[in-house]
Every structure is written in structure tokens, then in C-alpha cells.
Short mmCIF file of C-alpha atoms and ligand atoms in Angstrom, two decimals:
data_model
loop_
_atom_site.label_atom_id
_atom_site.label_comp_id
_atom_site.label_asym_id
_atom_site.label_seq_id
_atom_site.Cartn_x
_atom_site.Cartn_y
_atom_site.Cartn_z
CA MET A 1399 -5.27 -3.92 53.43
CA GLY A 1400 -4.14 -7.44 54.39
CA LEU A 1401 -2.93 -10.03 51.90
CA LEU A 1402 -5.91 -12.30 52.65
CA GLU A 1403 -8.66 -9.72 53.05
CA ASN A 1404 -12.05 -11.51 53.17
CA LYS A 1405 -10.66 -14.87 52.09
CA VAL A 1406 -12.04 -17.89 53.97
CA VAL A 1407 -9.15 -20.07 55.13
CA LEU A 1408 -9.60 -23.59 56.54
CA ILE A 1409 -6.62 -24.94 58.51
CA THR A 1410 -6.43 -28.47 59.92
CA GLY A 1411 -4.63 -29.00 63.23
CA ALA A 1412 -4.25 -25.45 64.47
CA SER A 1413 -4.56 -25.86 68.24
CA ARG A 1414 -0.77 -25.60 68.54
CA GLY A 1415 2.53 -25.36 66.69
CA ILE A 1416 2.72 -24.41 63.04
CA GLY A 1417 -1.05 -24.53 62.46
CA ARG A 1418 -1.65 -22.13 65.33
CA SER A 1419 0.86 -19.68 63.94
CA ILE A 1420 -0.76 -19.92 60.49
CA ALA A 1421 -4.17 -19.14 62.01
CA VAL A 1422 -2.80 -16.08 63.82
CA GLU A 1423 -1.04 -14.77 60.70
CA CYS A 1424 -4.07 -15.37 58.46
CA VAL A 1425 -6.36 -13.38 60.76
CA LYS A 1426 -3.75 -10.58 60.87
CA GLN A 1427 -3.87 -10.53 57.08
CA GLY A 1428 -7.67 -10.11 57.07
CA ALA A 1429 -8.81 -13.70 56.51
CA LYS A 1430 -11.83 -15.39 58.07
CA VAL A 1431 -10.35 -18.50 59.66
CA ALA A 1432 -11.91 -21.90 60.35
CA PHE A 1433 -9.52 -24.23 62.10
CA THR A 1434 -9.65 -27.75 63.47
CA TYR A 1435 -8.19 -29.71 66.35
CA LEU A 1436 -8.49 -33.29 67.51
CA SER A 1437 -8.21 -33.34 71.31
CA SER A 1438 -6.84 -29.97 72.53
CA ALA A 1439 -10.24 -28.39 73.23
CA GLU A 1440 -8.94 -25.84 75.75
CA LYS A 1441 -6.10 -24.69 73.52
CA ALA A 1442 -8.51 -24.40 70.61
CA LYS A 1443 -10.92 -22.28 72.66
CA ALA A 1444 -8.04 -20.05 73.80
CA LEU A 1445 -6.95 -19.61 70.18
CA GLU A 1446 -10.48 -18.78 69.04
CA ASP A 1447 -10.72 -16.16 71.81
CA GLU A 1448 -7.33 -14.69 70.87
CA LEU A 1449 -8.18 -14.54 67.16
CA THR A 1450 -11.54 -12.87 67.71
CA ALA A 1451 -10.43 -10.50 70.49
CA ASN A 1452 -9.71 -7.58 68.16
CA GLY A 1453 -12.58 -8.05 65.74
CA GLY A 1454 -11.03 -10.99 63.87
CA ILE A 1455 -13.35 -13.64 62.48
CA ALA A 1456 -12.43 -17.21 63.44
CA LYS A 1457 -13.98 -20.44 64.64
CA GLY A 1458 -12.52 -23.72 65.91
CA PHE A 1459 -14.05 -27.10 64.98
CA LYS A 1460 -13.32 -30.46 66.60
CA SER A 1461 -12.83 -32.75 63.61
CA ASP A 1462 -10.64 -35.76 62.93
CA ALA A 1463 -8.90 -35.04 59.62
CA SER A 1464 -8.20 -38.74 59.08
CA ASP A 1465 -11.94 -39.54 59.00
CA PHE A 1466 -13.52 -39.09 55.55
CA ASP A 1467 -17.08 -38.47 56.76
CA GLN A 1468 -16.00 -35.99 59.44
CA ALA A 1469 -14.05 -34.03 56.80
CA GLN A 1470 -17.08 -33.77 54.50
CA GLN A 1471 -19.28 -32.70 57.42
CA LEU A 1472 -16.69 -30.14 58.56
CA VAL A 1473 -16.58 -28.44 55.17
CA GLU A 1474 -20.39 -28.37 55.05
CA GLU A 1475 -20.39 -26.60 58.42
CA VAL A 1476 -17.64 -24.17 57.38
CA VAL A 1477 -19.50 -23.28 54.17
CA LYS A 1478 -22.69 -22.77 56.18
CA GLU A 1479 -20.83 -20.42 58.52
CA PHE A 1480 -18.52 -18.59 56.09
CA GLU A 1481 -20.21 -19.22 52.67
CA THR A 1482 -17.17 -20.70 50.92
CA VAL A 1483 -13.61 -22.00 51.34
CA ASP A 1484 -10.96 -20.04 49.39
CA VAL A 1485 -7.89 -21.61 50.96
CA LEU A 1486 -7.35 -25.08 52.44
CA ILE A 1487 -4.25 -25.75 54.52
CA ASN A 1488 -3.72 -29.46 55.18
CA ASN A 1489 -1.49 -29.07 58.22
CA ALA A 1490 -2.60 -31.73 60.74
CA GLY A 1491 0.13 -34.28 61.28
CA ILE A 1492 1.60 -36.73 63.77
CA THR A 1493 4.77 -38.79 64.20
CA ARG A 1494 5.10 -42.36 65.46
CA ASP A 1495 8.87 -42.69 65.04
CA THR A 1496 10.65 -46.00 65.28
CA LEU A 1497 12.83 -48.22 63.11
CA LEU A 1498 10.99 -50.37 60.58
CA MET A 1499 12.10 -53.49 62.50
CA ARG A 1500 9.98 -52.33 65.44
CA MET A 1501 7.21 -50.44 63.63
CA THR A 1502 3.75 -51.89 64.14
CA GLU A 1503 1.03 -51.97 61.52
CA GLU A 1504 -0.95 -49.61 63.75
CA GLN A 1505 1.91 -47.05 63.81
CA TRP A 1506 2.12 -47.20 60.02
CA ASP A 1507 -1.65 -46.84 59.52
CA GLU A 1508 -2.08 -44.04 62.06
CA VAL A 1509 0.57 -41.86 60.42
CA ILE A 1510 -0.59 -42.52 56.86
CA SER A 1511 -4.23 -41.79 57.80
CA THR A 1512 -3.53 -38.62 59.74
CA ASN A 1513 -0.86 -37.15 57.47
CA LEU A 1514 -1.82 -38.33 53.98
CA LYS A 1515 -5.39 -39.62 53.82
CA SER A 1516 -6.47 -36.44 55.62
CA ALA A 1517 -5.33 -34.36 52.63
CA PHE A 1518 -7.45 -36.52 50.32
CA ASN A 1519 -10.43 -36.22 52.69
CA LEU A 1520 -10.29 -32.44 52.99
CA THR A 1521 -9.34 -31.72 49.37
CA LYS A 1522 -12.29 -33.82 48.13
CA ALA A 1523 -14.54 -31.84 50.44
CA VAL A 1524 -13.41 -28.34 49.36
CA ILE A 1525 -13.38 -29.01 45.64
CA ARG A 1526 -17.07 -28.17 45.23
CA PRO A 1527 -16.94 -24.64 46.72
CA MET A 1528 -13.63 -23.94 44.96
CA LEU A 1529 -14.94 -25.07 41.56
CA LYS A 1530 -18.00 -22.91 42.10
CA ALA A 1531 -15.80 -19.90 42.86
CA ARG A 1532 -13.41 -20.81 40.01
CA SER A 1533 -10.51 -20.14 42.34
CA GLY A 1534 -8.72 -21.67 45.28
CA SER A 1535 -5.39 -22.37 46.92
CA ILE A 1536 -4.61 -25.70 48.57
CA ILE A 1537 -1.46 -25.99 50.67
CA ASN A 1538 -0.16 -29.31 51.95
CA MET A 1539 2.28 -29.42 54.87
CA SER A 1540 4.91 -31.91 53.79
CA SER A 1541 8.43 -32.10 55.24
CA VAL A 1542 12.04 -32.19 54.08
CA VAL A 1543 12.07 -35.86 55.13
CA GLY A 1544 9.42 -36.49 52.47
CA VAL A 1545 12.13 -35.54 49.98
CA SER A 1546 15.22 -36.99 51.67
CA GLY A 1547 13.82 -39.88 53.77
CA ASN A 1548 14.91 -40.39 57.38
CA ALA A 1549 15.93 -43.45 59.36
CA GLY A 1550 13.34 -44.12 62.05
CA GLN A 1551 10.59 -42.29 60.18
CA ALA A 1552 9.61 -44.62 57.32
CA ASN A 1553 5.91 -44.09 58.00
CA TYR A 1554 6.21 -40.30 58.38
CA ALA A 1555 8.56 -39.84 55.38
CA ALA A 1556 6.27 -41.98 53.20
CA SER A 1557 3.25 -39.89 54.21
CA LYS A 1558 5.10 -36.64 53.47
CA ALA A 1559 6.45 -37.91 50.13
CA GLY A 1560 2.89 -39.00 49.30
CA LEU A 1561 1.71 -35.46 49.93
CA ILE A 1562 4.17 -34.16 47.32
CA GLY A 1563 2.84 -36.56 44.67
CA PHE A 1564 -0.71 -35.66 45.67
CA THR A 1565 0.12 -31.94 45.40
CA LYS A 1566 1.54 -32.23 41.89
CA SER A 1567 -1.44 -34.32 40.71
CA ILE A 1568 -4.03 -31.92 42.09
CA ALA A 1569 -2.16 -28.97 40.57
CA GLN A 1570 -2.38 -30.68 37.16
CA GLU A 1571 -6.04 -31.69 37.56
CA LEU A 1572 -7.35 -28.36 38.81
CA GLY A 1573 -5.05 -25.76 37.25
CA SER A 1574 -7.50 -25.10 34.41
CA ARG A 1575 -10.09 -24.14 37.05
CA ASN A 1576 -7.72 -21.63 38.66
CA ILE A 1577 -7.26 -23.84 41.71
CA ARG A 1578 -3.61 -23.99 42.80
CA CYS A 1579 -1.99 -26.64 44.96
CA ASN A 1580 1.46 -26.38 46.55
CA ALA A 1581 3.39 -28.17 49.27
CA ILE A 1582 5.57 -26.72 52.00
CA ALA A 1583 8.49 -28.78 53.27
CA PRO A 1584 9.57 -27.47 56.67
CA GLY A 1585 12.92 -28.60 58.06
CA PHE A 1586 13.47 -28.65 61.80
CA ILE A 1587 10.83 -26.34 63.27
CA GLU A 1588 10.81 -26.06 67.06
CA THR A 1589 7.28 -26.95 68.26
CA GLU A 1590 5.68 -29.45 70.66
CA MET A 1591 6.22 -32.10 67.98
CA THR A 1592 9.99 -31.66 68.38
CA GLY A 1593 9.89 -30.62 72.08
CA SER A 1594 10.24 -34.18 73.36
CA LEU A 1595 13.63 -34.63 71.66
CA ASP A 1596 16.88 -34.71 73.65
CA GLU A 1597 18.38 -31.17 73.98
CA LYS A 1598 21.87 -32.40 73.04
CA VAL A 1599 20.56 -33.94 69.81
CA VAL A 1600 18.59 -30.77 69.09
CA GLN A 1601 21.72 -28.62 69.53
CA GLU A 1602 23.63 -30.86 67.11
CA TRP A 1603 20.83 -30.40 64.56
CA ARG A 1604 20.91 -26.63 65.00
CA ASN A 1605 24.67 -26.63 64.41
CA SER A 1606 24.31 -28.65 61.22
CA ILE A 1607 21.83 -26.19 59.65
CA PRO A 1608 23.44 -23.46 57.45
CA LEU A 1609 21.40 -20.72 59.22
CA LYS A 1610 22.49 -22.21 62.60
CA ARG A 1611 19.07 -22.35 64.24
CA GLY A 1612 15.87 -24.33 64.27
CA GLY A 1613 12.97 -22.72 62.43
CA THR A 1614 10.06 -21.00 64.16
CA PRO A 1615 6.37 -21.61 63.37
CA GLU A 1616 6.36 -18.04 62.01
CA ASP A 1617 9.03 -18.96 59.44
CA VAL A 1618 6.51 -21.46 58.05
CA SER A 1619 3.37 -19.33 58.42
CA ASN A 1620 4.98 -16.46 56.44
CA LEU A 1621 5.37 -18.73 53.40
CA THR A 1622 1.90 -20.19 53.96
CA VAL A 1623 0.31 -16.73 53.82
CA PHE A 1624 2.19 -15.99 50.59
CA LEU A 1625 0.98 -19.24 48.98
CA ALA A 1626 -2.57 -18.60 50.20
CA SER A 1627 -2.59 -15.08 48.78
CA ASP A 1628 -2.92 -13.75 45.24
CA MET A 1629 0.78 -12.78 45.45
CA SER A 1630 1.49 -16.39 44.41
CA ALA A 1631 -1.14 -16.48 41.63
CA TYR A 1632 1.27 -18.09 39.12
CA ILE A 1633 2.75 -20.68 41.49
CA THR A 1634 1.30 -24.20 41.52
CA GLY A 1635 2.52 -27.77 41.83
CA GLN A 1636 5.62 -26.68 43.76
CA THR A 1637 7.25 -27.91 46.95
CA LEU A 1638 8.96 -25.09 48.79
CA ASN A 1639 11.44 -25.85 51.56
CA VAL A 1640 11.50 -23.78 54.75
CA CYS A 1641 14.54 -25.32 56.34
CA GLY A 1642 17.35 -22.81 56.90
CA GLY A 1643 19.27 -24.44 54.08
CA MET A 1644 19.13 -27.92 55.64
CA LEU A 1645 18.07 -29.42 52.30
CA MET A 1646 19.32 -27.90 49.04
P1 NAP B 2095 2.14 -30.24 66.58
O1 NAP B 2095 2.67 -29.12 67.41
O2 NAP B 2095 2.27 -31.64 67.10
O3 NAP B 2095 0.60 -29.95 66.24
C1 NAP B 2095 -0.14 -30.88 65.49
C2 NAP B 2095 -1.54 -30.34 65.29
O4 NAP B 2095 -2.26 -31.30 64.49
C3 NAP B 2095 -2.32 -30.16 66.57
O5 NAP B 2095 -3.13 -29.02 66.47
C4 NAP B 2095 -3.19 -31.43 66.64
O6 NAP B 2095 -4.42 -31.24 67.33
C5 NAP B 2095 -3.48 -31.62 65.16
N1 NAP B 2095 -3.90 -32.97 64.82
C6 NAP B 2095 -3.24 -34.14 65.03
N2 NAP B 2095 -3.96 -35.17 64.56
C7 NAP B 2095 -5.11 -34.64 64.05
C8 NAP B 2095 -6.25 -35.19 63.41
N3 NAP B 2095 -6.38 -36.49 63.20
N4 NAP B 2095 -7.24 -34.34 63.03
C9 NAP B 2095 -7.13 -33.00 63.23
N5 NAP B 2095 -6.07 -32.43 63.82
C10 NAP B 2095 -5.08 -33.24 64.22
O7 NAP B 2095 2.82 -30.28 65.13
P2 NAP B 2095 3.65 -29.15 64.31
O8 NAP B 2095 5.08 -29.32 64.65
O9 NAP B 2095 2.99 -27.84 64.46
O10 NAP B 2095 3.46 -29.71 62.83
C11 NAP B 2095 2.42 -29.24 61.97
C12 NAP B 2095 2.62 -29.89 60.59
O11 NAP B 2095 3.92 -29.56 60.09
C13 NAP B 2095 2.55 -31.42 60.62
O12 NAP B 2095 1.94 -31.90 59.44
C14 NAP B 2095 4.01 -31.83 60.65
O13 NAP B 2095 4.22 -33.12 60.13
C15 NAP B 2095 4.62 -30.74 59.76
N6 NAP B 2095 6.06 -30.57 59.98
C16 NAP B 2095 6.55 -30.21 61.20
C17 NAP B 2095 7.92 -30.07 61.37
C18 NAP B 2095 8.53 -29.68 62.68
O14 NAP B 2095 9.77 -29.69 62.76
N7 NAP B 2095 7.76 -29.31 63.69
C19 NAP B 2095 8.78 -30.31 60.28
C20 NAP B 2095 8.24 -30.68 59.07
C21 NAP B 2095 6.88 -30.81 58.92
P3 NAP B 2095 -4.57 -31.64 68.91
O15 NAP B 2095 -3.75 -30.60 69.65
O16 NAP B 2095 -6.00 -31.55 69.19
O17 NAP B 2095 -3.98 -33.02 69.04
#
């Protein structure tokens, strides 16, 4: 039996990268998966086909996580389709990196809306089914830079630090209802988000990490499955780093 047998898992931003890997792992562990994307319709369709090919239950939804009304409507549709939401994974995220001197108001707002407001939007929407079930697990994809800060990423680091404060608050508010909330702080995970970086810079980063490699999406999805499952029933309000020892 899988770790997530019959649990309904909603993942934002799963058309590629870490979210995609989480969707694949959740279906392997027996979950019914609803996932979202913003613009990668073909990739989302290909993922849905892959997830359902061997009898898995999964459905992709086009939904902008930064839009409050779309998030409420999404959860309504997911509940209609799958009856409830047991696990919410707030994974959708973007970067608009530049030094503060050059950062535009639009770059600030876009990152805060997509990375932080989205977690508010989706968490508000799933609270009702989770309260009804008197159980739930909410997982927010933060980042090590939300803990350490990073030059050139003031908007991104602020959004990821915000997610940690949000996580701890929700854990305190909803613990008595058996709803857990944790954050994951990945380090340098090699995905499309990092694919545009200069190879020489990337190699220097790999060398500076104690485990001497960038992380894989699977490194992150393994922890996500654990936090989604009942194996982590007594863990809430925590931020767990998946970073090869980059941040200690
Ligand atoms: P990625 O490869 O760029 O994928 C981002 C995903 O988010 C895509 O599926 C994208 O959908 C979706 N998305 C973007 N904006 C959205 C919106 N407004 N509504 C719904 N979906 C949206 O990123 P990743 O590297 O897998 O990162 C996933 C998460 O981990 C992010 O929160 C990121 O900040 C965090 N993280 C990543 C790293 C890393 O090193 N990669 C490190 C720390 C934290 P479309 O394809 O449709 O655009």
C-alpha cells in the first residue's frame, strides 16, 4: 500500500520542475492528484496522460494561483471531482531577479503575488473541506533564500520568508483541528527555473555545496510525500531544508 493511498492531493504549478516530480511521486504512492499550471497547457496534458496511463487518478487544471477568485473556483472544481482535499501543496513560484536598484514595482508585485499571495488564496480555499474532514496537510514551497536572503533576489527572498511566517501561523491556528502546515526550503535544485543560469556559475555552486551536487526534483518530492503522509502526523509548523547541506 502506498503512503498516500486514497488521499486527494492538490499541487499548484506542476507542469514542470519540482511540482511535476511531486505529482508523479504522489500518484505512485496511491494519491488522487489535482494539479495546476498557468501557461504550459501541452506539458500539463502530457503529465495528465502519464499519470493516468497505469490506472492513476489525476487531472490538470489551468488556474492562476495568484488570483484569489480563480483559487476559490479551482478548489470548488477539485472538490466536485474528488470530493475533498486532504493535502495542499503550494508549489507555484517564479523569479524576477535583479538588484533592488533596478527592480521595478511590477517585478516586486508579480513575485509577491505568485509566490506568497497564492498560498493565502489556496489555503483559504481548502480550509473548508479540511475542517470538515478534521484533518489536512498543507505544504508551502519556500526556499533557503527565504531564511538567508540573497543579493539580487529581494522580492523572491521576501516572498519565501513570508511563506515561513505564514506556515507557522497556520500551524498554530489549525493545529487543534488536526490540520498541519509545514514549509520546505529547497536549496539549489536543477530545474528549468535554474536552467537559464551560466554553467560556470552553476558549477561553482555545486562545488560549494557539502554534498557536491545540485539537488534533483526527486530530492524535494521525497520529503513532500513524507510531509503529506501520516508518517509525519506529529510534525507541524516546521521548515525543512532540502539543500545538500548548503544551509545549516
Ligand atoms: P519551474 O520549473 O519554473 O516551475 C514553476 C511551475 O509553477 C510551473 O509549473 C508553472 O506553470 C507554475 N506557475 C508559475 N506561475 C504560476 C501561477 N501564477 N499559477 C499557477 N502556476 C504557476 O520551478 P521549480 O524550480 O520547479 O520551482 C518550484 C517551486 O520551488 C517554486 O516555488 C520555487 O520558488 C521553489 N524553489 C525552487 C528552487 C530551485 O532551485 N529550482 C529552489 C528553492 C525553491 P507554467 O509551466 O504553466 O508556467
